[in-house]
Amino acid sequence: MDRRSFIKLTAITGTSAALASCGSPENTVIRFVPDDEMAPGLAEWKPSVCPLCNSGCGLNVRVMQADVETTRDGTRGVVQRAVAKKLEGLPTHPVNQGGLCARGQAAIQLTYHPDRLAQPLKRSGQRGEGKFEPMTWEAAVAELVGKLDALAAAGNQKGLTIIGDGRRSQRASLFDQFVAKFGGTLSVRHEVFGDAVLRRANGMSFGVEQLPTYDLKHTRSAINFGGDILGTWNSPVAHANAYGAMRRGRPGVRGAYFHVESRVTTSGAGADEWVGITPGTEGVLALAIAHVMLEEKLLPAVSGRATALIDGWASGLADYEPARAEKITGVGAARIAHIARQLAEQSPSVALVGGPALAYSNGLFTALAVNALNQLFGTVQKPGGIAFTPQGVTADSRPSRSTLAAFASAVAGGTQPAGVLLLDGGNPVFASSKAWRVREAIEKFPYIVSFGSFIDETSALADLILPDHSFLESWVDALPESGSLVPVVSVAGPVMKPLFDTRASEDVLLDVARTLAKPVDFPWRTFDEMLKATIDLHGEDAWSTAQSHGGWWPETSQGEAASGQPPTARGAASVTPPSPSAGDAGRFIDPVLAGDADVYPYQLLPYPSLQFLDGSLAHLPWLQELPDPITSAMWSSWVEINPTTAESLGVSLGDVVEVASSLGAVRAPVFVNPGLSPTVIAMPVGQGHTNYTRYASGRGQNPIEILAPATVAGTDAFAWAATRVKVTRVSDPDGSLILFSARGELRERPYEGVTR
Amino acid sequence: MSATEDRLTNDLLRPLFNTSWRFYVLVAVLSSIVLAGLGAFAFQMWRGFGLTGLGWPIYWGFFITDFVFWIGISHAGTLISAILRLVDAGWRKPVTRCAEGITAFALMIGGLFPIIHLGKPWLFFWLVPYPNNRLIWPNFRSPLVWDFFAISTYLTGSLLFLFLPMIPDFALVRDRATGLRSKIYGVLALGWRGTTRQWHNLETAMSIMAVAIIPVAVSVHTIVSFDFSMAPVPMWHSTIFGPYFVAGAIFSGIAGLIIAMAALRHFLHIEEYLTPKHFDNLGRLLLLMALLWGYFTFNERLTVWYGNHEAEVNTFMVTQSGTFSPLFWTMVVVNFVLPVIILGIKRFRTITGCVIASFGVCIGMWLERFLIVVPSLGHKYFPYSWSFYRPRPTEIVITAATFAGMVLLYALFSKFVPIISIWELKQGAHQPHQPDPIEDVEIAEAELHRTHA
Amino acid sequence: MAYRWGMAVDLDRCTGCQACVTACRSENNIPTAGEQQASRGRAIHWIRVERYFEGEFPNVRVKYRPVLCQQCDAAPCEPVCPTYASSHNEDGLNAQIYNRCIGTRYCANACPYNTRFFDFFNPSWEKPLHLQLNPDVSVREVGVMEKCTFCVQRINAAKVTARGEDRTVKDGEIQPACAQSCPSKAIVFGDLNDPDSEVSRLAESPRGHKLLDDLGTRPKITYLEGR
């Protein structure tokens, strides 16, 4: 190209570029000078903490530059800034050891969600109408302070309370302390699929009211009674890590795995033997196994605290001989004996329990029975058995709490004065049975403040919304209750600057505490000071190490775990005094199901979905489009029915059915699941939001609504698997069931036997 | 020129000089359907290929079915007329041009589909080997590149094969017409004066073309079949596909030809020239091809069933008794049972009978291609990845537009070109009203030599 | 010596938890199709976990099998591509060159594993979800095929680092997103040309088999059966 044509071409392209950008404002980008120090094109990895569940996994966040739209001095423009790009598991973290579940990885979308609240909001329409108008932080904080001062002035401090999610963290502790110091009522920490039953059982059996950690890495054989340990329950990443090591981590040794449940889960999928059982009878099977072991003297008979709680243990569990257990559980007597022998032969063995097994009226018995079995195995607090994670933060920051159901009835009954309600996650309106009348109770509060980043069914009722930073933009912490053999405190600072005009809720609360007419006294000015204060207890440089490592744990963690040292319950959480008798929980009583068996012939099993857990993650598009591991469904909710049952109901894949309990009905398409008991109808929990961002609203059905308000005997825990339902066919497929495996093929060789 | 020949010329040139209003209506209706198709294609390019009903893992559907179908239809003409020319079957003469026209137009339409179905149709020329700044040739190992060569060769050949025998007729029109029309036909006639030397050259060229076009035609549909049989897909990866596709193509081609001839006969009032005898002969050919097709289909499916390879049996089962079985058994009925009954019984082998059977065969052969493309892709090796396919409006509109386009092109063709080769007919036709106008080819040829001597 | 990247998937460790699926989505800028498009089969998952039931209740079993591009040595997708968009690279990977692709989708048909996905529309991310996009991976436009690359951006980064330090890539230095995220460590990635690498060792395992071995595609992923 010669000079002349070069100049011509330059002129032409220059002119056309200038013309092209005229008129359309998105082409006239103002670029601000970057205010960050960062190396363009280079990724930096920073630690953080996953905020989604109780596991408290450590995150490794990839941070790189990106063009962020922002407003500076009233001008819209773009600035280059370091932002989070990907979440990975923190390789050095004792809980997740580099792995991270699907949900944890999708957590990054919490920060970048298009419907995230960008500034404080004030209700402008009727309550529940969902109309809000923006306001400044100063005005918002002043308004909250005013309301609290008014409460205090009226001597109605009891009217302050809080409903939050069940995460164990110092954040939760700060909120609880605030309420307590102000003089408010005990907070409600609500989880649909809570673990109160197992904590209580462990307190009774082992003196430790805490969820167990399973040392599967060193286990030779394991039997799991219903706990979805690898999918949704307790600390799935830690379990999966240990499970992998149990199977293939030791040369020449492959741990055997038995799984007992009434609906196949991802945790049951890999089992050497999957044992389908009549729901609610898991405890009988556990004791029948113990019976065989005792009778055949496969293991030395032991008696201890856990076994003493079981009626008839000393006399060899005569009530639980396999032949009788077969009638109750539906598991063949020969099979029971076979499993017992296998478990006894391959020691160390461990028995796990969780999930729906504990969500029947007799759940406490089931947990105690499995605990007794573990004691018989002789592996409690031993390698390959169950352990209790020593707690890194020793001070018990958890005041005893009320359940959501009790709270609602207290409000309705007037014993709980309704003043100011703080909402810190948990979405109680969505995640509760209609029968509890939670929405009505919440609406009784004259002033409701939400700290959430999104409008959901509960925060839609709020008068004031003070949106929190995302966990990547602020200090974040977690106190793992289990999943590690060493104490762990997960703590991390912000990995990126806030995208919006949001504030860290902990700091807002501390700010409010100082500003009150009668200030609530805290020794810290900011949340990170609080975190530092607890970590400082572990040594002088613990805080600086914690900041670079993503938390505090003993340096020897890896070595100790690998060497197979017996884990002990050093500094374990609250220990209850030994209980002389378990009462009714010491023997099997048929599970009580809500509803008339003649009208409602099936049991409804609502299970936490692998994508959304209790529904709190349904707003993340990655998880909506993540195929369910059993059905391959995306963007849908569905009803799982056993093939035989489906045939008798005259329904097949995709047909819409109505599942009705005495409290109401939900409609969803059918998925025929061969891994489901014929007497059980299963539904995933998570969809069915009416108001939860563009991705979750108006999609699917929420089975929690129609659950009967039953509790597990001997506890105040919600028996969420104890509702009877009937099923009726409504219509042909309506296209609402979207399967990634579009034909819903169940078998690898669907035509096997048809042509041969 | 005898009076008979004069009448013949008048009869066959009438459509070129007289046009009724009905014709304009027909053209308008067909053009609007074609325009709708073009609009759908443009919209699809603008919005994205997602307007079709395709999805993972069924990435070929209506468009590829249409492609194979139209390439199949294109085997009507060339092969039939070339073979009949070579064996010098006298009855062919009024049929050849109808047939060759179908070939040319079906190829043009079929050849569009590989472009329409591209994710980026505007880059179709990357299939063409030309020196380019990407410094990269097309992948000559790819059957799609073979397709490009096969179709372009076949299209060139068929156009020549169609055009050559039109030259004397263009000259005839030129001589009869006036003004612009005369000039245009003059150009098309390439200076034809009817000299002996010209006749000789034409005859030689036609003989060469007739010989050359047959292997091209056979290979083109074999190569189309390679698009499928080269891929390790259940029930695609089969050695029978070459002949199976060629047979199917000729089968559907003859059916298309019968329908076209019946339409021409009816609308252009040339009953005297396209006689029941022609339909009877083509009907017999169609019967033969139906039997051959049945034989191939039986063969294909028996070996799959007997071989009992898991993945293939899965595909076999869904077509035989699964979700595709209604389509499959419809295909068997209209492609085999119906034609064999209608055409196998002499009493039914009338023009109407032939046309009914031909419509059946066209539908059946379209279904056959659909049943080759879609069930296999939807039932590959892992049942987890099995899927459905339902066409969406874009695909249906575009498919409909190609049928309208075919009729439109053919209608226009019959308007601008004598649809029956006048000179070939004159070679032997003294009495066009006779049931068989060409009884004695030798006499006709002797006469031809005498005339031009 | 040239690298030859391969993988081993231990089905005995795999729990079907879908962590790899999300990790891949996050790393490789895979667009979210949305409800309507997902219902038309346009959801893209470079890696999927196939699930198969065996038996009936109460004696039922579920098998999981993560399926991704097998990076075949004799890949059926490669010869059929008319524009060399699908071609073998020097490390033995089946490269997919997006800007050569004109969208014939023939490669997807030829792939017996169904691991290739077509972009039916231009992808879009509702702001500010786009801030998450990985700058090391190109976003695919409408009309092209995409598939698992074994996280080629990570491979290349490691190779550059190694070359800068005048050494070869060490075993375990590269982890594709799926292998990195796997909680039970079921996925192992490495160089099959290095006889001492973990993946070479696993590829020789008597438990190992290749998917659809009889088709002669010579896949570079070994699946290790549970029993």
PDB file of N, CA and C in Angstrom, chain B residues 26 30 70 109 401-414:
ATOM      1  N   LEU B  26     -51.302 -17.786 -10.817  1.00  0.00           N
ATOM      2  CA  LEU B  26     -50.448 -18.872 -10.330  1.00  0.00           C
ATOM      3  C   LEU B  26     -49.064 -18.340  -9.970  1.00  0.00           C
ATOM      4  N   LEU B  30     -47.409 -18.366  -6.256  1.00  0.00           N
ATOM      5  CA  LEU B  30     -46.160 -19.089  -6.004  1.00  0.00           C
ATOM      6  C   LEU B  30     -45.050 -18.132  -5.597  1.00  0.00           C
ATOM      7  N   TRP B  70     -34.475 -33.044  -2.727  1.00  0.00           N
ATOM      8  CA  TRP B  70     -34.428 -32.340  -4.015  1.00  0.00           C
ATOM      9  C   TRP B  70     -33.314 -32.867  -4.904  1.00  0.00           C
ATOM     10  N   ILE B 109     -32.459 -25.873  -6.503  1.00  0.00           N
ATOM     11  CA  ILE B 109     -33.096 -25.738  -5.189  1.00  0.00           C
ATOM     12  C   ILE B 109     -32.366 -26.567  -4.145  1.00  0.00           C
ATOM     13  N   ALA B 401     -41.583 -23.174   0.660  1.00  0.00           N
ATOM     14  CA  ALA B 401     -41.149 -22.255  -0.389  1.00  0.00           C
ATOM     15  C   ALA B 401     -40.380 -22.979  -1.482  1.00  0.00           C
ATOM     16  N   THR B 402     -39.643 -24.027  -1.110  1.00  0.00           N
ATOM     17  CA  THR B 402     -38.899 -24.724  -2.163  1.00  0.00           C
ATOM     18  C   THR B 402     -39.844 -25.498  -3.075  1.00  0.00           C
ATOM     19  N   PHE B 403     -40.915 -26.015  -2.514  1.00  0.00           N
ATOM     20  CA  PHE B 403     -41.884 -26.692  -3.377  1.00  0.00           C
ATOM     21  C   PHE B 403     -42.549 -25.681  -4.296  1.00  0.00           C
ATOM     22  N   ALA B 404     -42.928 -24.530  -3.712  1.00  0.00           N
ATOM     23  CA  ALA B 404     -43.519 -23.479  -4.539  1.00  0.00           C
ATOM     24  C   ALA B 404     -42.515 -23.018  -5.580  1.00  0.00           C
ATOM     25  N   GLY B 405     -41.254 -22.892  -5.163  1.00  0.00           N
ATOM     26  CA  GLY B 405     -40.212 -22.442  -6.080  1.00  0.00           C
ATOM     27  C   GLY B 405     -40.054 -23.398  -7.238  1.00  0.00           C
ATOM     28  N   MET B 406     -40.140 -24.671  -6.940  1.00  0.00           N
ATOM     29  CA  MET B 406     -40.015 -25.683  -7.996  1.00  0.00           C
ATOM     30  C   MET B 406     -41.143 -25.515  -9.009  1.00  0.00           C
ATOM     31  N   VAL B 407     -42.356 -25.395  -8.525  1.00  0.00           N
ATOM     32  CA  VAL B 407     -43.501 -25.250  -9.432  1.00  0.00           C
ATOM     33  C   VAL B 407     -43.381 -23.949 -10.213  1.00  0.00           C
ATOM     34  N   LEU B 408     -42.945 -22.912  -9.525  1.00  0.00           N
ATOM     35  CA  LEU B 408     -42.813 -21.608 -10.175  1.00  0.00           C
ATOM     36  C   LEU B 408     -41.798 -21.672 -11.309  1.00  0.00           C
ATOM     37  N   LEU B 409     -40.627 -22.193 -10.985  1.00  0.00           N
ATOM     38  CA  LEU B 409     -39.588 -22.290 -12.011  1.00  0.00           C
ATOM     39  C   LEU B 409     -40.084 -23.117 -13.183  1.00  0.00           C
ATOM     40  N   TYR B 410     -40.805 -24.174 -12.860  1.00  0.00           N
ATOM     41  CA  TYR B 410     -41.270 -25.069 -13.903  1.00  0.00           C
ATOM     42  C   TYR B 410     -42.344 -24.404 -14.750  1.00  0.00           C
ATOM     43  N   ALA B 411     -43.215 -23.653 -14.091  1.00  0.00           N
ATOM     44  CA  ALA B 411     -44.258 -22.948 -14.832  1.00  0.00           C
ATOM     45  C   ALA B 411     -43.633 -21.916 -15.773  1.00  0.00           C
ATOM     46  N   LEU B 412     -42.658 -21.184 -15.248  1.00  0.00           N
ATOM     47  CA  LEU B 412     -41.998 -20.176 -16.076  1.00  0.00           C
ATOM     48  C   LEU B 412     -41.250 -20.850 -17.220  1.00  0.00           C
ATOM     49  N   PHE B 413     -40.641 -21.969 -16.898  1.00  0.00           N
ATOM     50  CA  PHE B 413     -39.907 -22.725 -17.914  1.00  0.00           C
ATOM     51  C   PHE B 413     -40.838 -23.101 -19.057  1.00  0.00           C
ATOM     52  N   SER B 414     -42.021 -23.600 -18.685  1.00  0.00           N
ATOM     53  CA  SER B 414     -42.948 -24.027 -19.729  1.00  0.00           C
ATOM     54  C   SER B 414     -43.496 -22.830 -20.508  1.00  0.00           C
TER      55      SER B 414
END
